[in-house]
PDB file of C-alpha atoms in Angstrom:
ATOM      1  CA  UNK A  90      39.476  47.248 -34.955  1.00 56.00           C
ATOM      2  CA  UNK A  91      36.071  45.103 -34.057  1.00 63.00           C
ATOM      3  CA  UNK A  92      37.635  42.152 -36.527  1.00 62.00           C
ATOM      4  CA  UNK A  93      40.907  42.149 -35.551  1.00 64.00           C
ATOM      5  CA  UNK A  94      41.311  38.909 -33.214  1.00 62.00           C
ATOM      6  CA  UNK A  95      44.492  36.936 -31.930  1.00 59.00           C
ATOM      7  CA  UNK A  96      44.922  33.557 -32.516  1.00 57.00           C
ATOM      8  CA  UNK A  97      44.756  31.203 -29.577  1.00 56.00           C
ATOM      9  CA  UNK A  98      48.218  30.497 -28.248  1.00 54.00           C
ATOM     10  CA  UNK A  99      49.169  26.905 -27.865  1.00 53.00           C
ATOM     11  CA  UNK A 100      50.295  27.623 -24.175  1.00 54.00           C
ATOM     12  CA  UNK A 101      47.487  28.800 -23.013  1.00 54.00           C
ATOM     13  CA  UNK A 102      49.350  32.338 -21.692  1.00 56.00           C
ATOM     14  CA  UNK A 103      47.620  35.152 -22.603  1.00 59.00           C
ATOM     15  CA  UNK A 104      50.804  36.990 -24.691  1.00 59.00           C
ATOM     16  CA  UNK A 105      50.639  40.756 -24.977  1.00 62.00           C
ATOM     17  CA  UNK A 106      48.409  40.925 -21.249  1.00 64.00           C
ATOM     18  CA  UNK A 107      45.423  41.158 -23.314  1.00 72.00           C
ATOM     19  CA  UNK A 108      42.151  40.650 -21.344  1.00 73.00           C
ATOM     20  CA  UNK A 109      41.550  36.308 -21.701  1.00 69.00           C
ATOM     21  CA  UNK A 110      37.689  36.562 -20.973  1.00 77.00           C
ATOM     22  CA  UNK A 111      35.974  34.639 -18.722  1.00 76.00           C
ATOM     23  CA  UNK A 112      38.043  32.809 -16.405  1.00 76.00           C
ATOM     24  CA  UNK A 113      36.610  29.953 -13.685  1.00 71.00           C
ATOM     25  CA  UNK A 114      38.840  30.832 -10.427  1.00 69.00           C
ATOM     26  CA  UNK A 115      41.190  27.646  -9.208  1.00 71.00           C
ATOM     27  CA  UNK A 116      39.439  25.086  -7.640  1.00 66.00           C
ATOM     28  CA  UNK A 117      40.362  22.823  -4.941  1.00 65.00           C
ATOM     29  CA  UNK A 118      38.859  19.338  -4.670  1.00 61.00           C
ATOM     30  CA  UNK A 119      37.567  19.183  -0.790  1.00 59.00           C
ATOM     31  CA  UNK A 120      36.968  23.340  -0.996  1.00 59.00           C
ATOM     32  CA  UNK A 121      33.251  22.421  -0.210  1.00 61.00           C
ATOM     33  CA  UNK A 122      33.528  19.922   2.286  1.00 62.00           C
ATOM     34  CA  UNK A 123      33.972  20.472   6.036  1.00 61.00           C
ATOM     35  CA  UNK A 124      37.166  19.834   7.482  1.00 63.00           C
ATOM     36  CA  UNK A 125      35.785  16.686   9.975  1.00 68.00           C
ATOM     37  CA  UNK A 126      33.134  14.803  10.087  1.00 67.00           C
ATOM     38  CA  UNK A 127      29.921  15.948  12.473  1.00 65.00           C
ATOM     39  CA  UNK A 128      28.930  13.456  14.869  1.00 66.00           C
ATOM     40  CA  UNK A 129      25.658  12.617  13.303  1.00 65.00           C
ATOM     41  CA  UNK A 130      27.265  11.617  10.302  1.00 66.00           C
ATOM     42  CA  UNK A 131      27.589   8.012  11.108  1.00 69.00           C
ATOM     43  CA  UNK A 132      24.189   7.856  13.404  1.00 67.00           C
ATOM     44  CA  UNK A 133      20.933   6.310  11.941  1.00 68.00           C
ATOM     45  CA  UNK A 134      18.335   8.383  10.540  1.00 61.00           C
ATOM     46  CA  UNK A 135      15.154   8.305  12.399  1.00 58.00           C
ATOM     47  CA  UNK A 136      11.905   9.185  10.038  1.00 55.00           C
ATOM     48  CA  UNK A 137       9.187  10.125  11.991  1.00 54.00           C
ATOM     49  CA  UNK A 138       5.819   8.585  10.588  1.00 56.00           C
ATOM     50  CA  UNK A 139       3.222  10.676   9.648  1.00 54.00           C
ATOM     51  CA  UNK A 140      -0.805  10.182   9.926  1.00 52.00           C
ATOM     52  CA  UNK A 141      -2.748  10.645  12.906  1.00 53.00           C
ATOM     53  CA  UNK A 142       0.192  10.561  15.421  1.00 57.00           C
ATOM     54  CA  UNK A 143       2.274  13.474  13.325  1.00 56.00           C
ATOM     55  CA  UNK A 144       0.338  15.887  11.496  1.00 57.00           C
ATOM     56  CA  UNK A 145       3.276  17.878  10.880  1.00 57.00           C
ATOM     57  CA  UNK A 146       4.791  14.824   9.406  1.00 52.00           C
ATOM     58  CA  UNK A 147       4.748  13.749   5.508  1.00 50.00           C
ATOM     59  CA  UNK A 148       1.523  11.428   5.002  1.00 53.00           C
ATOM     60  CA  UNK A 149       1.929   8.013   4.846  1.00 57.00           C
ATOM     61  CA  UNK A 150       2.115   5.873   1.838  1.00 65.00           C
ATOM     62  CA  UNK A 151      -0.948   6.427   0.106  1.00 73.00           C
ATOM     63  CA  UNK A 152      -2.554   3.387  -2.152  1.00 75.00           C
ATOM     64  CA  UNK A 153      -2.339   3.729  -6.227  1.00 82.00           C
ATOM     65  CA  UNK A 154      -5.269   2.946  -8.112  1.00 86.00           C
ATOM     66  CA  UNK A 155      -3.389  -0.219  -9.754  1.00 88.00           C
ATOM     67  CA  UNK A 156      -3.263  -1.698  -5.895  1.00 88.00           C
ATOM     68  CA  UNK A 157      -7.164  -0.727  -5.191  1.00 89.00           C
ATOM     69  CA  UNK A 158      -7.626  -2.401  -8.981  1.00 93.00           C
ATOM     70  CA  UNK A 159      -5.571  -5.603  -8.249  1.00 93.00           C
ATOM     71  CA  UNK A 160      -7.277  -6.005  -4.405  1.00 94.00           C
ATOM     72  CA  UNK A 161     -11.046  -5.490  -5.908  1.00 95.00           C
ATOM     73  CA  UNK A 162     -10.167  -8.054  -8.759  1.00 96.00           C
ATOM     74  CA  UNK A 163      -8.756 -10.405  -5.848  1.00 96.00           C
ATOM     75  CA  UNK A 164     -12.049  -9.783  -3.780  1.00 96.00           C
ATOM     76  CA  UNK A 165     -13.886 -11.097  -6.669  1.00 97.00           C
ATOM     77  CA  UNK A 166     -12.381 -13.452  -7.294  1.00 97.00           C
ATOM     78  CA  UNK A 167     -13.000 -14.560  -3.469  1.00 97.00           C
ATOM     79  CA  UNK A 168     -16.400 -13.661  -3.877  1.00 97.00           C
ATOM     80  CA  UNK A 169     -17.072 -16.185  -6.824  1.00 97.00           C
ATOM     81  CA  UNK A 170     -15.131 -19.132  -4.699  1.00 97.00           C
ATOM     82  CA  UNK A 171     -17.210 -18.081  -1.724  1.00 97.00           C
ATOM     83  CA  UNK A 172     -20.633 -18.359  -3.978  1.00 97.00           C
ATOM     84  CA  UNK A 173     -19.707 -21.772  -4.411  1.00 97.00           C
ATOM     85  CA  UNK A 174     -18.542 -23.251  -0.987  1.00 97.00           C
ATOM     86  CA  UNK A 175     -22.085 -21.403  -0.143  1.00 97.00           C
ATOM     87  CA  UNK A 176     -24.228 -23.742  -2.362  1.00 97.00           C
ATOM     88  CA  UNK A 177     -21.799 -26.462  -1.293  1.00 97.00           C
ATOM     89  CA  UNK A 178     -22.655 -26.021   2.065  1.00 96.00           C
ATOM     90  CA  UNK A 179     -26.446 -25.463   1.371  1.00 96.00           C
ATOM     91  CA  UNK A 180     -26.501 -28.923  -0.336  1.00 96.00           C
ATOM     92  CA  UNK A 181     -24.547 -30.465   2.917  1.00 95.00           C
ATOM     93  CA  UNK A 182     -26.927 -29.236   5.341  1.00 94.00           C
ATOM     94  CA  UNK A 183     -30.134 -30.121   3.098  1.00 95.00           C
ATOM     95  CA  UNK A 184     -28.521 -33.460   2.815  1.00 94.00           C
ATOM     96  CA  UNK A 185     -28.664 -33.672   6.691  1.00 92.00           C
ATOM     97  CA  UNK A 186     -32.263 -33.030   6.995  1.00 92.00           C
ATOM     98  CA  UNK A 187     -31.902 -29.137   7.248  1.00 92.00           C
ATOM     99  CA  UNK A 188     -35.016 -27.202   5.800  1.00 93.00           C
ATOM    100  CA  UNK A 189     -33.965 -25.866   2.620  1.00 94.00           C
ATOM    101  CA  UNK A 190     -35.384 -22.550   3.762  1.00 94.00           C
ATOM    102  CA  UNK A 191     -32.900 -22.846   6.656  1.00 94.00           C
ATOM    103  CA  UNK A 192     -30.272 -24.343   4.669  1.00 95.00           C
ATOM    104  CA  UNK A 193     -30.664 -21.392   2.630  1.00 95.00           C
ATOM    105  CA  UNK A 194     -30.742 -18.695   4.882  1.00 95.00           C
ATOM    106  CA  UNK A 195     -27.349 -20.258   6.789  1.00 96.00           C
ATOM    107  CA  UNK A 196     -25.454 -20.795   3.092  1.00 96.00           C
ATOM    108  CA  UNK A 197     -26.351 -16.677   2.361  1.00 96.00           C
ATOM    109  CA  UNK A 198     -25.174 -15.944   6.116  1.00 96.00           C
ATOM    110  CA  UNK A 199     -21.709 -18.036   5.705  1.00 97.00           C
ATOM    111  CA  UNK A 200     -21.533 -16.099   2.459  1.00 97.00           C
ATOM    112  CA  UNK A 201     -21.821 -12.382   4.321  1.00 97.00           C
ATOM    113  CA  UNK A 202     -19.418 -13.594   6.287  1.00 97.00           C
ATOM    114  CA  UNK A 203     -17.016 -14.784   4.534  1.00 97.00           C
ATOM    115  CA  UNK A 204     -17.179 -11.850   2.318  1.00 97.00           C
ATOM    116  CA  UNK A 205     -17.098  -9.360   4.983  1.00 97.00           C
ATOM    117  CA  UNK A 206     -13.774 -11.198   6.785  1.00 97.00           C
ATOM    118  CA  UNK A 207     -12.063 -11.433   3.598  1.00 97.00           C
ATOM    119  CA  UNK A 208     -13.060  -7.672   2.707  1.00 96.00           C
ATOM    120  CA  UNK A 209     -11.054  -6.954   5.885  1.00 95.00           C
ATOM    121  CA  UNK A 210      -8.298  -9.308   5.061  1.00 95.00           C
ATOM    122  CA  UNK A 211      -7.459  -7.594   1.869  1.00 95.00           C
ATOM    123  CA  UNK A 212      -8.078  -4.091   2.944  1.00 92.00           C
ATOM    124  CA  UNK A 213      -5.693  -4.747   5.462  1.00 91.00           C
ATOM    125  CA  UNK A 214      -2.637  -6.265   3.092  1.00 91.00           C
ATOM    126  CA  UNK A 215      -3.989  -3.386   0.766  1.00 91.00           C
ATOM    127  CA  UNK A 216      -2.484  -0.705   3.347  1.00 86.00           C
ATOM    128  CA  UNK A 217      -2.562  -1.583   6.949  1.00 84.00           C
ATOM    129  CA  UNK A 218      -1.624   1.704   7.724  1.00 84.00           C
ATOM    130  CA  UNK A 219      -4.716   3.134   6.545  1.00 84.00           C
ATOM    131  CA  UNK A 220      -6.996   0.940   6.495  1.00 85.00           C
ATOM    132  CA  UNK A 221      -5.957  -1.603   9.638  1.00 87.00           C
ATOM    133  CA  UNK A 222      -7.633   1.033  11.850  1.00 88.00           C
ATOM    134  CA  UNK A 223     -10.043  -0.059  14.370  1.00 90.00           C
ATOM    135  CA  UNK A 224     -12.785   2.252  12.575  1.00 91.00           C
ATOM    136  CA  UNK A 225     -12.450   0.119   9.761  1.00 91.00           C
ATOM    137  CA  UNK A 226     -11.497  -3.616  10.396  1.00 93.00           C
ATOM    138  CA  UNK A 227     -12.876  -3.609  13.988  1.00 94.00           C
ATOM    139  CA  UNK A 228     -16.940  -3.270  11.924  1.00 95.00           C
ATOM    140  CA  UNK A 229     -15.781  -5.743   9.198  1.00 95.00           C
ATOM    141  CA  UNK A 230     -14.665  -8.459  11.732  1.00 96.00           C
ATOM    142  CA  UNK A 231     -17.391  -8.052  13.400  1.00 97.00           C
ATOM    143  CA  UNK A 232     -19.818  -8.266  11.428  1.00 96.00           C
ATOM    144  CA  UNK A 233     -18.171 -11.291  10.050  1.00 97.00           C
ATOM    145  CA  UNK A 234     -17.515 -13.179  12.702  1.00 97.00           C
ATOM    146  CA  UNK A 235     -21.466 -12.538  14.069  1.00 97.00           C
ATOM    147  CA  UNK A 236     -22.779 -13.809  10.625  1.00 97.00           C
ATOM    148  CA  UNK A 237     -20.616 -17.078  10.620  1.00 96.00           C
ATOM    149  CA  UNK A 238     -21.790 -17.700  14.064  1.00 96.00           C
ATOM    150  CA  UNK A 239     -25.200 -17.039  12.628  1.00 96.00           C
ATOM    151  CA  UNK A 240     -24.742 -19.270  10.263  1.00 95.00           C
ATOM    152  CA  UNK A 241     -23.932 -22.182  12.361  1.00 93.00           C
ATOM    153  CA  UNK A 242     -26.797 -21.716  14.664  1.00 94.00           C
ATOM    154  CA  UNK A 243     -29.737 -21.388  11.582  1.00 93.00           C
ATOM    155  CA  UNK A 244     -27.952 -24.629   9.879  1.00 89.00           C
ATOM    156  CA  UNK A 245     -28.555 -26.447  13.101  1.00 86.00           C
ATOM    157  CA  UNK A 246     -32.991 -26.073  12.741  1.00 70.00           C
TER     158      UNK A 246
END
């Protein structure tokens, strides 16, 4: 009784009234959609941003370690090319009568400088949104901007 088993009809009608199994019920194509369209549907989206404004919000993009990587090999970089317009600049002002103590001192100054606005600079195309904060770039600049003027003012003794 267990073995005995009808062949499958070509038809696909179950002869005899026999139970068929499992069945999926009859499905029609827009049975899940709404009947019209909601006004919002053609509206923007508006994303609120998250961070300091909306806590509630998802956090802003936060930076990968490949971008921190890639901006600290940059700031090297800068760092080596600033080394050298430093003694470039030390060699100009000794070669217009400048102490070289005072040459010196104004070549290491441009060099803090230079290092500190650039520092900013890439911080800031890093992730402006987190680090193009007042907190951050407003000490950077300054500092910066102070040494270079620094700088100007010892390479003039």
């Amino acid at each position: 009784m267990q073995n005995q088993q009808t062949p499958p009809s070509s038809t696909g009608a179950n002869p005899g009234g026999a139970d068929p199994g499992f069945k999926l019920p009859a499905q029609t194509p827009d049975e899940g959609m709404p009947k019209t369209t909601p006004d919002t549907a053609r509206q923007p989206v508006e994303i609120a941003p998250g961070g300091a404004t909306n806590p509630s919000a998802a956090p802003l993009r936060d930076t990968s370690a490949r971008d921190l990587a890639i901006s600290g090999a940059v700031f090297l970089v800068l760092l080596v090319i600033y080394f050298f317009v430093r003694n470039a600049y030390v060699h100009h002002l000794v070669v217009r009568r400048v102490s070289p103590s005072s040459a010196g001192s104004a070549g290491w100054l441009m060099f803090v400088g230079l290092s500190f606005l650039s520092l900013a600079a890439v911080l800031a195309i890093v992730n402006a949104a987190k680090y193009l904060t007042l907190a951050i770039t407003g000490p950077l600049v300054a500092v910066g901007v102070v040494t270079l003027v620094a700088a100007l003012f010892v390479g003039r003794r």
